[in-house]
């Protein structure tokens, strides 16, 4: 199995962490691992754990990947995306032994506060994903107001017991930790132990759907008139950004952004002549997860082609 997990590697939602790592072991998650120093330390210090890192930034993914490869870590998987998607949709209830948030993005402006990760909804969700007897979330931050708001949020859920200690040595080696220590900022640490199981189980919100496609009759139109298509649907938004003609002249590719709850995928929808007519479907490229959103994307392209004279022979979505 690859060190990097892609949405398309997920067999189901939630998935089985033992399948993703190829072995049963206690699972630790780091959300927002940045350059991956702490993640690498964790993987080396805890060879008997499975360590999952989730990070939004592509540059950080690359840096962490190189660091982990140099270290020869085998008990780690990296996922580029939103920690909230992984916690809610990928991981089953009770599966997490530890969660680490080191210097999470503080979003200091008032109007951005709802972008903070450690708010009450996330604490409630996490309480359902942490192993009830031993599971804990460790927060280390230099941002006093974030620290206090996270403590308040956890307390408001009535699901955690907290332990305040000096930050662990390993959390002080990250890029941000070093930067703030150089500026003599106080670094705070708290461990949130899950004490109660929430009454609601927070089932996944993303529905994986079987591969979807349409067969159309008619000739593919001129691409010159293509303009960006934006479609809102119940679970998110599809934006068909651009259309391309392949070198073989017969296949059209539509570069499409699919945004669903905390899951953002860039996919290619193809339209190409086949034995039965024009096939429109999700191109098996880039390891996309086939979801309700990608199905909407296929429907968007189908609708665009139908507005240009093609007719639907068969639509499987
Ligand atoms: C201030 S940096 C800290 C990085 C690292 N933990 C360190 O201590 O150097 C915060 C990181 O969290 C990532 N991040 C923010 N929100 C996230 C989310 N919802 N899911 C995953 N990563 C996230 C950002 O891309 C960024 O790399």
mmCIF file of C-alpha atoms and ligand atoms in Angstrom:
data_model
loop_
_atom_site.group_PDB
_atom_site.id
_atom_site.type_symbol
_atom_site.label_atom_id
_atom_site.label_comp_id
_atom_site.label_asym_id
_atom_site.label_seq_id
_atom_site.Cartn_x
_atom_site.Cartn_y
_atom_site.Cartn_z
ATOM 1 C CA UNK A 1 0.000 0.000 0.000
ATOM 2 C CA UNK A 2 1.137 3.498 -0.853
ATOM 3 C CA UNK A 3 2.142 6.010 1.833
ATOM 4 C CA UNK A 4 -0.333 8.469 0.322
ATOM 5 C CA UNK A 5 -4.018 7.612 0.546
ATOM 6 C CA UNK A 6 -6.308 9.033 -2.117
ATOM 7 C CA UNK A 7 -10.098 9.340 -1.873
ATOM 8 C CA UNK A 8 -10.344 6.622 -4.542
ATOM 9 C CA UNK A 9 -8.468 4.200 -2.252
ATOM 10 C CA UNK A 10 -11.393 4.212 0.153
ATOM 11 C CA UNK A 11 -13.392 1.015 -0.230
ATOM 12 C CA UNK A 12 -16.367 2.288 1.766
ATOM 13 C CA UNK A 13 -17.324 5.090 4.124
ATOM 14 C CA UNK A 14 -16.466 4.618 6.887
ATOM 15 C CA UNK A 15 -13.503 2.438 5.929
ATOM 16 C CA UNK A 16 -11.622 -0.060 8.037
ATOM 17 C CA UNK A 17 -8.350 1.501 9.315
ATOM 18 C CA UNK A 18 -6.775 -1.973 9.515
ATOM 19 C CA UNK A 19 -7.386 -2.351 5.760
ATOM 20 C CA UNK A 20 -5.859 1.052 5.018
ATOM 21 C CA UNK A 21 -2.693 0.158 6.965
ATOM 22 C CA UNK A 22 -2.562 -3.537 6.222
ATOM 23 C CA UNK A 23 -2.585 -4.428 9.931
ATOM 24 C CA UNK A 24 -4.610 -4.068 13.152
ATOM 25 C CA UNK A 25 -3.023 -1.544 15.526
ATOM 26 C CA UNK A 26 -4.022 1.415 17.707
ATOM 27 C CA UNK A 27 -4.732 4.378 15.443
ATOM 28 C CA UNK A 28 -3.337 7.906 15.910
ATOM 29 C CA UNK A 29 -4.411 10.877 13.779
ATOM 30 C CA UNK A 30 -2.592 14.173 13.310
ATOM 31 C CA UNK A 31 -4.685 16.923 11.766
ATOM 32 C CA UNK A 32 -2.686 19.644 9.983
ATOM 33 C CA UNK A 33 0.769 18.042 10.143
ATOM 34 C CA UNK A 34 2.518 20.839 8.181
ATOM 35 C CA UNK A 35 6.048 19.736 7.290
ATOM 36 C CA UNK A 36 5.555 16.402 9.071
ATOM 37 C CA UNK A 37 8.233 16.625 11.782
ATOM 38 C CA UNK A 38 5.876 15.581 14.569
ATOM 39 C CA UNK A 39 4.250 12.918 12.401
ATOM 40 C CA UNK A 40 7.652 11.403 11.628
ATOM 41 C CA UNK A 41 8.611 11.501 15.286
ATOM 42 C CA UNK A 42 5.326 9.805 16.222
ATOM 43 C CA UNK A 43 5.731 7.073 13.621
ATOM 44 C CA UNK A 44 9.258 6.355 14.853
ATOM 45 C CA UNK A 45 8.441 6.584 18.555
ATOM 46 C CA UNK A 46 5.339 4.371 18.218
ATOM 47 C CA UNK A 47 6.131 1.639 15.692
ATOM 48 C CA UNK A 48 3.242 -0.425 17.090
ATOM 49 C CA UNK A 49 0.695 2.280 16.166
ATOM 50 C CA UNK A 50 -0.897 3.091 12.816
ATOM 51 C CA UNK A 51 -0.361 6.817 12.231
ATOM 52 C CA UNK A 52 -2.637 8.781 9.907
ATOM 53 C CA UNK A 53 -1.754 12.356 8.908
ATOM 54 C CA UNK A 54 -4.279 14.682 7.281
ATOM 55 C CA UNK A 55 -3.275 17.987 5.743
ATOM 56 C CA UNK A 56 -4.953 20.508 3.449
ATOM 57 C CA UNK A 57 -1.809 21.946 1.901
ATOM 58 C CA UNK A 58 -0.214 20.202 -1.082
ATOM 59 C CA UNK A 59 3.236 21.742 -0.372
ATOM 60 C CA UNK A 60 3.158 20.391 3.199
ATOM 61 C CA UNK A 61 2.147 16.953 1.873
ATOM 62 C CA UNK A 62 5.228 16.884 -0.336
ATOM 63 C CA UNK A 63 7.571 17.959 2.470
ATOM 64 C CA UNK A 64 6.120 15.444 4.918
ATOM 65 C CA UNK A 65 6.187 12.676 2.319
ATOM 66 C CA UNK A 66 9.922 13.248 1.676
ATOM 67 C CA UNK A 67 10.666 13.359 5.405
ATOM 68 C CA UNK A 68 8.765 10.119 6.077
ATOM 69 C CA UNK A 69 10.362 8.364 3.123
ATOM 70 C CA UNK A 70 13.829 9.371 4.342
ATOM 71 C CA UNK A 71 12.920 8.007 7.781
ATOM 72 C CA UNK A 72 11.716 4.756 6.189
ATOM 73 C CA UNK A 73 8.404 4.959 8.068
ATOM 74 C CA UNK A 74 6.004 2.157 7.170
ATOM 75 C CA UNK A 75 3.277 2.670 9.777
ATOM 76 C CA UNK A 76 2.076 6.006 8.332
ATOM 77 C CA UNK A 77 -0.523 7.048 5.769
ATOM 78 C CA UNK A 78 -0.973 10.609 4.495
ATOM 79 C CA UNK A 79 -4.253 11.988 3.245
ATOM 80 C CA UNK A 80 -4.514 15.348 1.540
ATOM 81 C CA UNK A 81 -7.777 16.890 2.578
ATOM 82 C CA UNK A 82 -9.831 18.104 5.458
ATOM 83 C CA UNK A 83 -9.479 16.521 8.895
ATOM 84 C CA UNK A 84 -13.231 16.936 9.361
ATOM 85 C CA UNK A 85 -13.948 14.704 6.346
ATOM 86 C CA UNK A 86 -11.552 12.044 7.605
ATOM 87 C CA UNK A 87 -12.953 12.136 11.143
ATOM 88 C CA UNK A 88 -16.576 12.083 10.082
ATOM 89 C CA UNK A 89 -16.650 9.985 6.920
ATOM 90 C CA UNK A 90 -13.541 7.808 6.810
ATOM 91 C CA UNK A 91 -13.068 6.664 10.398
ATOM 92 C CA UNK A 92 -15.557 4.431 12.184
ATOM 93 C CA UNK A 93 -16.847 5.144 15.707
ATOM 94 C CA UNK A 94 -14.438 4.297 18.513
ATOM 95 C CA UNK A 95 -11.475 3.828 16.141
ATOM 96 C CA UNK A 96 -9.118 6.571 17.365
ATOM 97 C CA UNK A 97 -6.625 6.059 20.121
ATOM 98 C CA UNK A 98 -4.999 9.516 19.865
ATOM 99 C CA UNK A 99 -5.595 12.721 17.926
ATOM 100 C CA UNK A 100 -2.999 15.494 17.714
ATOM 101 C CA UNK A 101 -3.546 19.113 16.717
ATOM 102 C CA UNK A 102 -0.261 21.003 16.865
ATOM 103 C CA UNK A 103 -0.496 24.726 16.263
ATOM 104 C CA UNK A 104 -3.808 24.491 14.392
ATOM 105 C CA UNK A 105 -4.578 27.468 12.125
ATOM 106 C CA UNK A 106 -5.848 30.069 14.643
ATOM 107 C CA UNK A 107 -8.078 32.142 12.320
ATOM 108 C CA UNK A 108 -7.679 35.191 14.593
ATOM 109 C CA UNK A 109 -10.163 37.463 12.772
ATOM 110 C CA UNK A 110 -13.639 37.407 14.283
ATOM 111 C CA UNK A 111 -15.333 36.873 10.924
ATOM 112 C CA UNK A 112 -13.198 33.717 10.358
ATOM 113 C CA UNK A 113 -13.763 32.074 13.756
ATOM 114 C CA UNK A 114 -16.120 29.471 12.347
ATOM 115 C CA UNK A 115 -13.209 28.125 10.275
ATOM 116 C CA UNK A 116 -11.431 26.978 13.430
ATOM 117 C CA UNK A 117 -11.169 23.225 13.712
ATOM 118 C CA UNK A 118 -11.593 22.825 17.459
ATOM 119 C CA UNK A 119 -15.139 24.041 17.940
ATOM 120 C CA UNK A 120 -18.007 22.303 19.718
ATOM 121 C CA UNK A 121 -19.318 20.411 16.621
ATOM 122 C CA UNK A 122 -15.864 18.894 16.037
ATOM 123 C CA UNK A 123 -15.486 17.966 19.708
ATOM 124 C CA UNK A 124 -18.874 16.193 19.616
ATOM 125 C CA UNK A 125 -17.966 14.316 16.442
ATOM 126 C CA UNK A 126 -14.549 13.386 17.790
ATOM 127 C CA UNK A 127 -16.008 12.021 21.028
ATOM 128 C CA UNK A 128 -17.826 9.471 18.871
ATOM 129 C CA UNK A 129 -14.636 8.537 16.990
ATOM 130 C CA UNK A 130 -12.281 8.295 19.981
ATOM 131 C CA UNK A 131 -11.953 4.937 21.708
ATOM 132 C CA UNK A 132 -14.087 5.466 24.794
ATOM 133 C CA UNK A 133 -11.709 4.084 27.426
ATOM 134 C CA UNK A 134 -8.373 5.437 26.225
ATOM 135 C CA UNK A 135 -8.991 7.975 23.448
ATOM 136 C CA UNK A 136 -7.595 11.502 23.778
ATOM 137 C CA UNK A 137 -7.054 14.643 21.720
ATOM 138 C CA UNK A 138 -3.832 16.563 22.381
ATOM 139 C CA UNK A 139 -3.777 20.255 21.545
ATOM 140 C CA UNK A 140 -0.592 22.323 21.529
ATOM 141 C CA UNK A 141 -0.776 25.986 20.543
ATOM 142 C CA UNK A 142 0.841 29.374 21.063
ATOM 143 C CA UNK A 143 -2.478 31.116 20.495
ATOM 144 C CA UNK A 144 -3.934 31.862 23.928
ATOM 145 C CA UNK A 145 -7.378 32.867 22.654
ATOM 146 C CA UNK A 146 -7.655 29.766 20.475
ATOM 147 C CA UNK A 147 -6.554 27.666 23.418
ATOM 148 C CA UNK A 148 -9.222 29.145 25.673
ATOM 149 C CA UNK A 149 -11.953 28.894 23.051
ATOM 150 C CA UNK A 150 -11.089 25.213 22.432
ATOM 151 C CA UNK A 151 -11.248 24.472 26.169
ATOM 152 C CA UNK A 152 -14.595 26.283 26.421
ATOM 153 C CA UNK A 153 -15.948 24.415 23.394
ATOM 154 C CA UNK A 154 -14.910 21.006 24.782
ATOM 155 C CA UNK A 155 -16.364 21.863 28.180
ATOM 156 C CA UNK A 156 -19.671 22.898 26.605
ATOM 157 C CA UNK A 157 -20.120 19.392 25.178
ATOM 158 C CA UNK A 158 -19.847 17.657 28.572
ATOM 159 C CA UNK A 159 -18.028 14.810 26.844
ATOM 160 C CA UNK A 160 -14.418 15.381 27.960
ATOM 161 C CA UNK A 161 -12.149 15.453 30.958
ATOM 162 C CA UNK A 162 -9.124 17.724 30.511
ATOM 163 C CA UNK A 163 -5.553 17.581 31.692
ATOM 164 C CA UNK A 164 -3.365 20.682 31.438
ATOM 165 C CA UNK A 165 0.381 20.051 31.282
ATOM 166 C CA UNK A 166 3.444 21.707 29.738
ATOM 167 C CA UNK A 167 3.699 20.868 26.019
ATOM 168 C CA UNK A 168 5.367 17.529 25.234
ATOM 169 C CA UNK A 169 8.894 17.883 23.920
ATOM 170 C CA UNK A 170 8.035 16.345 20.532
ATOM 171 C CA UNK A 171 5.382 18.983 19.809
ATOM 172 C CA UNK A 172 7.991 21.720 20.270
ATOM 173 C CA UNK A 173 10.093 20.655 17.291
ATOM 174 C CA UNK A 174 7.680 21.635 14.511
ATOM 175 C CA UNK A 175 8.214 24.599 12.228
ATOM 176 C CA UNK A 176 5.560 26.675 13.965
ATOM 177 C CA UNK A 177 6.681 25.650 17.452
ATOM 178 C CA UNK A 178 10.203 26.813 16.661
ATOM 179 C CA UNK A 179 8.990 30.081 15.193
ATOM 180 C CA UNK A 180 6.902 30.941 18.253
ATOM 181 C CA UNK A 181 9.586 29.881 20.725
ATOM 182 C CA UNK A 182 12.034 32.183 18.940
ATOM 183 C CA UNK A 183 9.533 34.956 19.640
ATOM 184 C CA UNK A 184 9.262 33.890 23.309
ATOM 185 C CA UNK A 185 5.555 33.136 22.979
ATOM 186 C CA UNK A 186 4.001 30.938 25.682
ATOM 187 C CA UNK A 187 3.035 27.553 24.323
ATOM 188 C CA UNK A 188 0.034 25.844 25.879
ATOM 189 C CA UNK A 189 -0.982 22.210 25.923
ATOM 190 C CA UNK A 190 -4.080 20.314 26.967
ATOM 191 C CA UNK A 191 -5.207 16.707 26.586
ATOM 192 C CA UNK A 192 -8.953 16.117 26.166
ATOM 193 C CA UNK A 193 -9.955 12.621 27.293
ATOM 194 C CA UNK A 194 -13.243 11.362 25.951
ATOM 195 C CA UNK A 195 -15.381 10.527 28.968
ATOM 196 C CA UNK A 196 -18.827 10.070 27.529
ATOM 197 C CA UNK A 197 -20.052 8.677 24.248
ATOM 198 C CA UNK A 198 -22.279 11.273 22.538
ATOM 199 C CA UNK A 199 -25.922 10.271 22.043
ATOM 200 C CA UNK A 200 -25.639 10.768 18.259
ATOM 201 C CA UNK A 201 -23.295 8.567 16.198
ATOM 202 C CA UNK A 202 -22.448 11.055 13.391
ATOM 203 C CA UNK A 203 -22.763 8.708 10.407
ATOM 204 C CA UNK A 204 -20.826 9.637 7.235
ATOM 205 C CA UNK A 205 -22.420 12.400 5.192
ATOM 206 C CA UNK A 206 -20.746 11.552 1.868
ATOM 207 C CA UNK A 207 -22.435 8.741 -0.034
ATOM 208 C CA UNK A 208 -20.069 6.701 -2.202
ATOM 209 C CA UNK A 209 -22.040 5.780 -5.321
ATOM 210 C CA UNK A 210 -21.220 3.113 -7.872
ATOM 211 C CA UNK A 211 -19.585 4.370 -11.083
ATOM 212 C CA UNK A 212 -22.052 6.402 -13.071
ATOM 213 C CA UNK A 213 -22.285 7.189 -16.741
ATOM 214 C CA UNK A 214 -24.619 8.152 -19.560
ATOM 215 C CA UNK A 215 -24.837 7.022 -23.170
ATOM 216 C CA UNK A 216 -25.974 9.708 -25.587
ATOM 217 C CA UNK A 217 -26.900 9.692 -29.259
ATOM 218 C CA UNK A 218 -25.696 12.399 -31.637
ATOM 219 C CA UNK A 219 -22.460 14.134 -32.565
ATOM 220 C CA UNK A 220 -20.174 15.866 -30.094
ATOM 221 C CA UNK A 221 -20.554 19.636 -30.587
ATOM 222 C CA UNK A 222 -17.926 22.297 -31.177
ATOM 223 C CA UNK A 223 -16.078 22.974 -27.910
ATOM 224 C CA UNK A 224 -15.412 26.620 -28.758
ATOM 225 C CA UNK A 225 -18.695 27.672 -27.181
ATOM 226 C CA UNK A 226 -17.974 26.073 -23.794
ATOM 227 C CA UNK A 227 -18.408 28.343 -20.767
ATOM 228 C CA UNK A 228 -17.931 27.474 -17.101
ATOM 229 C CA UNK A 229 -20.925 25.654 -15.584
ATOM 230 C CA UNK A 230 -21.802 26.037 -11.899
ATOM 231 C CA UNK A 231 -24.429 23.793 -10.324
ATOM 232 C CA UNK A 232 -25.542 23.716 -6.692
ATOM 233 C CA UNK A 233 -27.087 20.470 -5.496
ATOM 234 C CA UNK A 234 -28.341 19.231 -2.159
ATOM 235 C CA UNK A 235 -24.938 17.993 -0.944
ATOM 236 C CA UNK A 236 -22.619 20.615 -2.475
ATOM 237 C CA UNK A 237 -21.462 22.320 -5.657
ATOM 238 C CA UNK A 238 -20.150 21.219 -9.047
ATOM 239 C CA UNK A 239 -18.093 23.609 -11.170
ATOM 240 C CA UNK A 240 -17.188 22.415 -14.668
ATOM 241 C CA UNK A 241 -14.208 24.701 -15.157
ATOM 242 C CA UNK A 242 -13.035 23.995 -18.665
ATOM 243 C CA UNK A 243 -13.305 21.628 -21.591
ATOM 244 C CA UNK A 244 -10.489 20.123 -23.675
ATOM 245 C CA UNK A 245 -10.267 18.002 -26.782
ATOM 246 C CA UNK A 246 -7.770 15.117 -26.592
ATOM 247 C CA UNK A 247 -5.072 14.715 -29.247
ATOM 248 C CA UNK A 248 -7.094 11.856 -30.745
ATOM 249 C CA UNK A 249 -9.684 14.572 -31.581
ATOM 250 C CA UNK A 250 -12.566 12.344 -30.518
ATOM 251 C CA UNK A 251 -12.450 12.439 -26.709
ATOM 252 C CA UNK A 252 -13.568 15.510 -24.757
ATOM 253 C CA UNK A 253 -12.364 16.094 -21.218
ATOM 254 C CA UNK A 254 -14.138 18.384 -18.755
ATOM 255 C CA UNK A 255 -12.045 19.601 -15.824
ATOM 256 C CA UNK A 256 -14.425 19.697 -12.895
ATOM 257 C CA UNK A 257 -14.342 20.728 -9.254
ATOM 258 C CA UNK A 258 -16.702 18.819 -6.974
ATOM 259 C CA UNK A 259 -17.217 20.197 -3.474
ATOM 260 C CA UNK A 260 -19.168 18.209 -0.922
ATOM 261 C CA UNK A 261 -19.176 18.488 2.878
ATOM 262 C CA UNK A 262 -15.429 18.866 3.685
ATOM 263 C CA UNK A 263 -14.469 16.873 0.591
ATOM 264 C CA UNK A 264 -13.088 18.708 -2.434
ATOM 265 C CA UNK A 265 -12.157 16.723 -5.548
ATOM 266 C CA UNK A 266 -10.800 17.797 -8.929
ATOM 267 C CA UNK A 267 -11.986 15.267 -11.472
ATOM 268 C CA UNK A 268 -12.107 14.748 -15.204
ATOM 269 C CA UNK A 269 -15.406 13.915 -16.848
ATOM 270 C CA UNK A 270 -14.948 12.381 -20.270
ATOM 271 C CA UNK A 271 -17.264 12.328 -23.266
ATOM 272 C CA UNK A 272 -16.152 9.975 -26.059
ATOM 273 C CA UNK A 273 -17.664 8.029 -28.899
ATOM 274 C CA UNK A 274 -18.161 4.344 -28.029
ATOM 275 C CA UNK A 275 -19.829 1.357 -29.719
ATOM 276 C CA UNK A 276 -23.203 2.301 -28.252
ATOM 277 C CA UNK A 277 -23.070 6.053 -28.596
ATOM 278 C CA UNK A 278 -21.311 8.907 -26.804
ATOM 279 C CA UNK A 279 -20.126 7.682 -23.395
ATOM 280 C CA UNK A 280 -20.104 10.327 -20.616
ATOM 281 C CA UNK A 281 -18.526 9.313 -17.323
ATOM 282 C CA UNK A 282 -15.944 9.886 -14.610
ATOM 283 C CA UNK A 283 -12.494 9.324 -16.073
ATOM 284 C CA UNK A 284 -10.549 6.787 -13.992
ATOM 285 C CA UNK A 285 -7.736 9.256 -13.394
ATOM 286 C CA UNK A 286 -6.504 10.990 -10.232
ATOM 287 C CA UNK A 287 -8.027 8.426 -7.856
ATOM 288 C CA UNK A 288 -11.315 10.200 -7.300
ATOM 289 C CA UNK A 289 -13.925 8.803 -4.975
ATOM 290 C CA UNK A 290 -17.117 8.208 -6.894
ATOM 291 C CA UNK A 291 -19.800 10.116 -4.954
ATOM 292 C CA UNK A 292 -23.146 11.786 -5.372
ATOM 293 C CA UNK A 293 -21.135 14.902 -6.336
ATOM 294 C CA UNK A 294 -19.215 13.221 -9.160
ATOM 295 C CA UNK A 295 -22.526 11.787 -10.355
ATOM 296 C CA UNK A 296 -23.884 15.373 -10.471
ATOM 297 C CA UNK A 297 -20.798 16.308 -12.486
ATOM 298 C CA UNK A 298 -21.571 13.597 -15.061
ATOM 299 C CA UNK A 299 -25.139 14.879 -15.185
ATOM 300 C CA UNK A 300 -23.911 18.494 -15.694
ATOM 301 C CA UNK A 301 -21.822 17.503 -18.711
ATOM 302 C CA UNK A 302 -24.657 15.337 -20.033
ATOM 303 C CA UNK A 303 -27.057 18.296 -19.736
ATOM 304 C CA UNK A 304 -24.580 20.589 -21.526
ATOM 305 C CA UNK A 305 -24.301 18.108 -24.407
ATOM 306 C CA UNK A 306 -28.094 17.655 -24.556
ATOM 307 C CA UNK A 307 -28.527 21.420 -24.853
ATOM 308 C CA UNK A 308 -26.409 21.055 -28.014
ATOM 309 C CA UNK A 309 -28.580 18.456 -29.685
ATOM 310 C CA UNK A 310 -27.522 15.091 -28.216
ATOM 311 C CA UNK A 311 -30.157 12.850 -26.651
ATOM 312 C CA UNK A 312 -29.922 10.488 -23.681
ATOM 313 C CA UNK A 313 -30.082 6.783 -24.556
ATOM 314 C CA UNK A 314 -29.192 5.545 -21.067
ATOM 315 C CA UNK A 315 -28.352 7.364 -17.832
ATOM 316 C CA UNK A 316 -26.980 5.379 -14.901
ATOM 317 C CA UNK A 317 -26.679 7.833 -12.038
HETATM 318 C C1 LIG B 1 -0.170 26.677 11.590
HETATM 319 S S1 LIG B 1 0.067 25.255 10.623
HETATM 320 C C2 LIG B 1 0.833 24.105 11.751
HETATM 321 C C3 LIG B 1 1.565 22.994 11.068
HETATM 322 C C4 LIG B 1 2.253 21.978 11.971
HETATM 323 N N1 LIG B 1 1.319 21.265 12.815
HETATM 324 C C5 LIG B 1 3.319 22.645 12.804
HETATM 325 O O1 LIG B 1 3.194 22.632 14.032
HETATM 326 O O2 LIG B 1 4.294 23.150 12.206
HETATM 327 C C6 LIG B 1 -1.588 24.590 10.492
HETATM 328 C C7 LIG B 1 -1.708 23.516 9.437
HETATM 329 O O3 LIG B 1 -3.001 22.932 9.504
HETATM 330 C C8 LIG B 1 -3.483 22.704 8.190
HETATM 331 N N2 LIG B 1 -4.948 22.661 8.302
HETATM 332 C C9 LIG B 1 -5.781 23.680 8.633
HETATM 333 N N3 LIG B 1 -7.052 23.255 8.691
HETATM 334 C C10 LIG B 1 -7.038 21.928 8.393
HETATM 335 C C11 LIG B 1 -8.036 20.922 8.271
HETATM 336 N N4 LIG B 1 -9.329 21.215 8.472
HETATM 337 N N5 LIG B 1 -7.672 19.671 7.937
HETATM 338 C C12 LIG B 1 -6.362 19.376 7.709
HETATM 339 N N6 LIG B 1 -5.372 20.283 7.801
HETATM 340 C C13 LIG B 1 -5.691 21.542 8.142
HETATM 341 C C14 LIG B 1 -2.927 23.867 7.388
HETATM 342 O O4 LIG B 1 -2.835 23.570 6.008
HETATM 343 C C15 LIG B 1 -1.551 24.043 8.016
HETATM 344 O O5 LIG B 1 -0.558 23.285 7.372
#
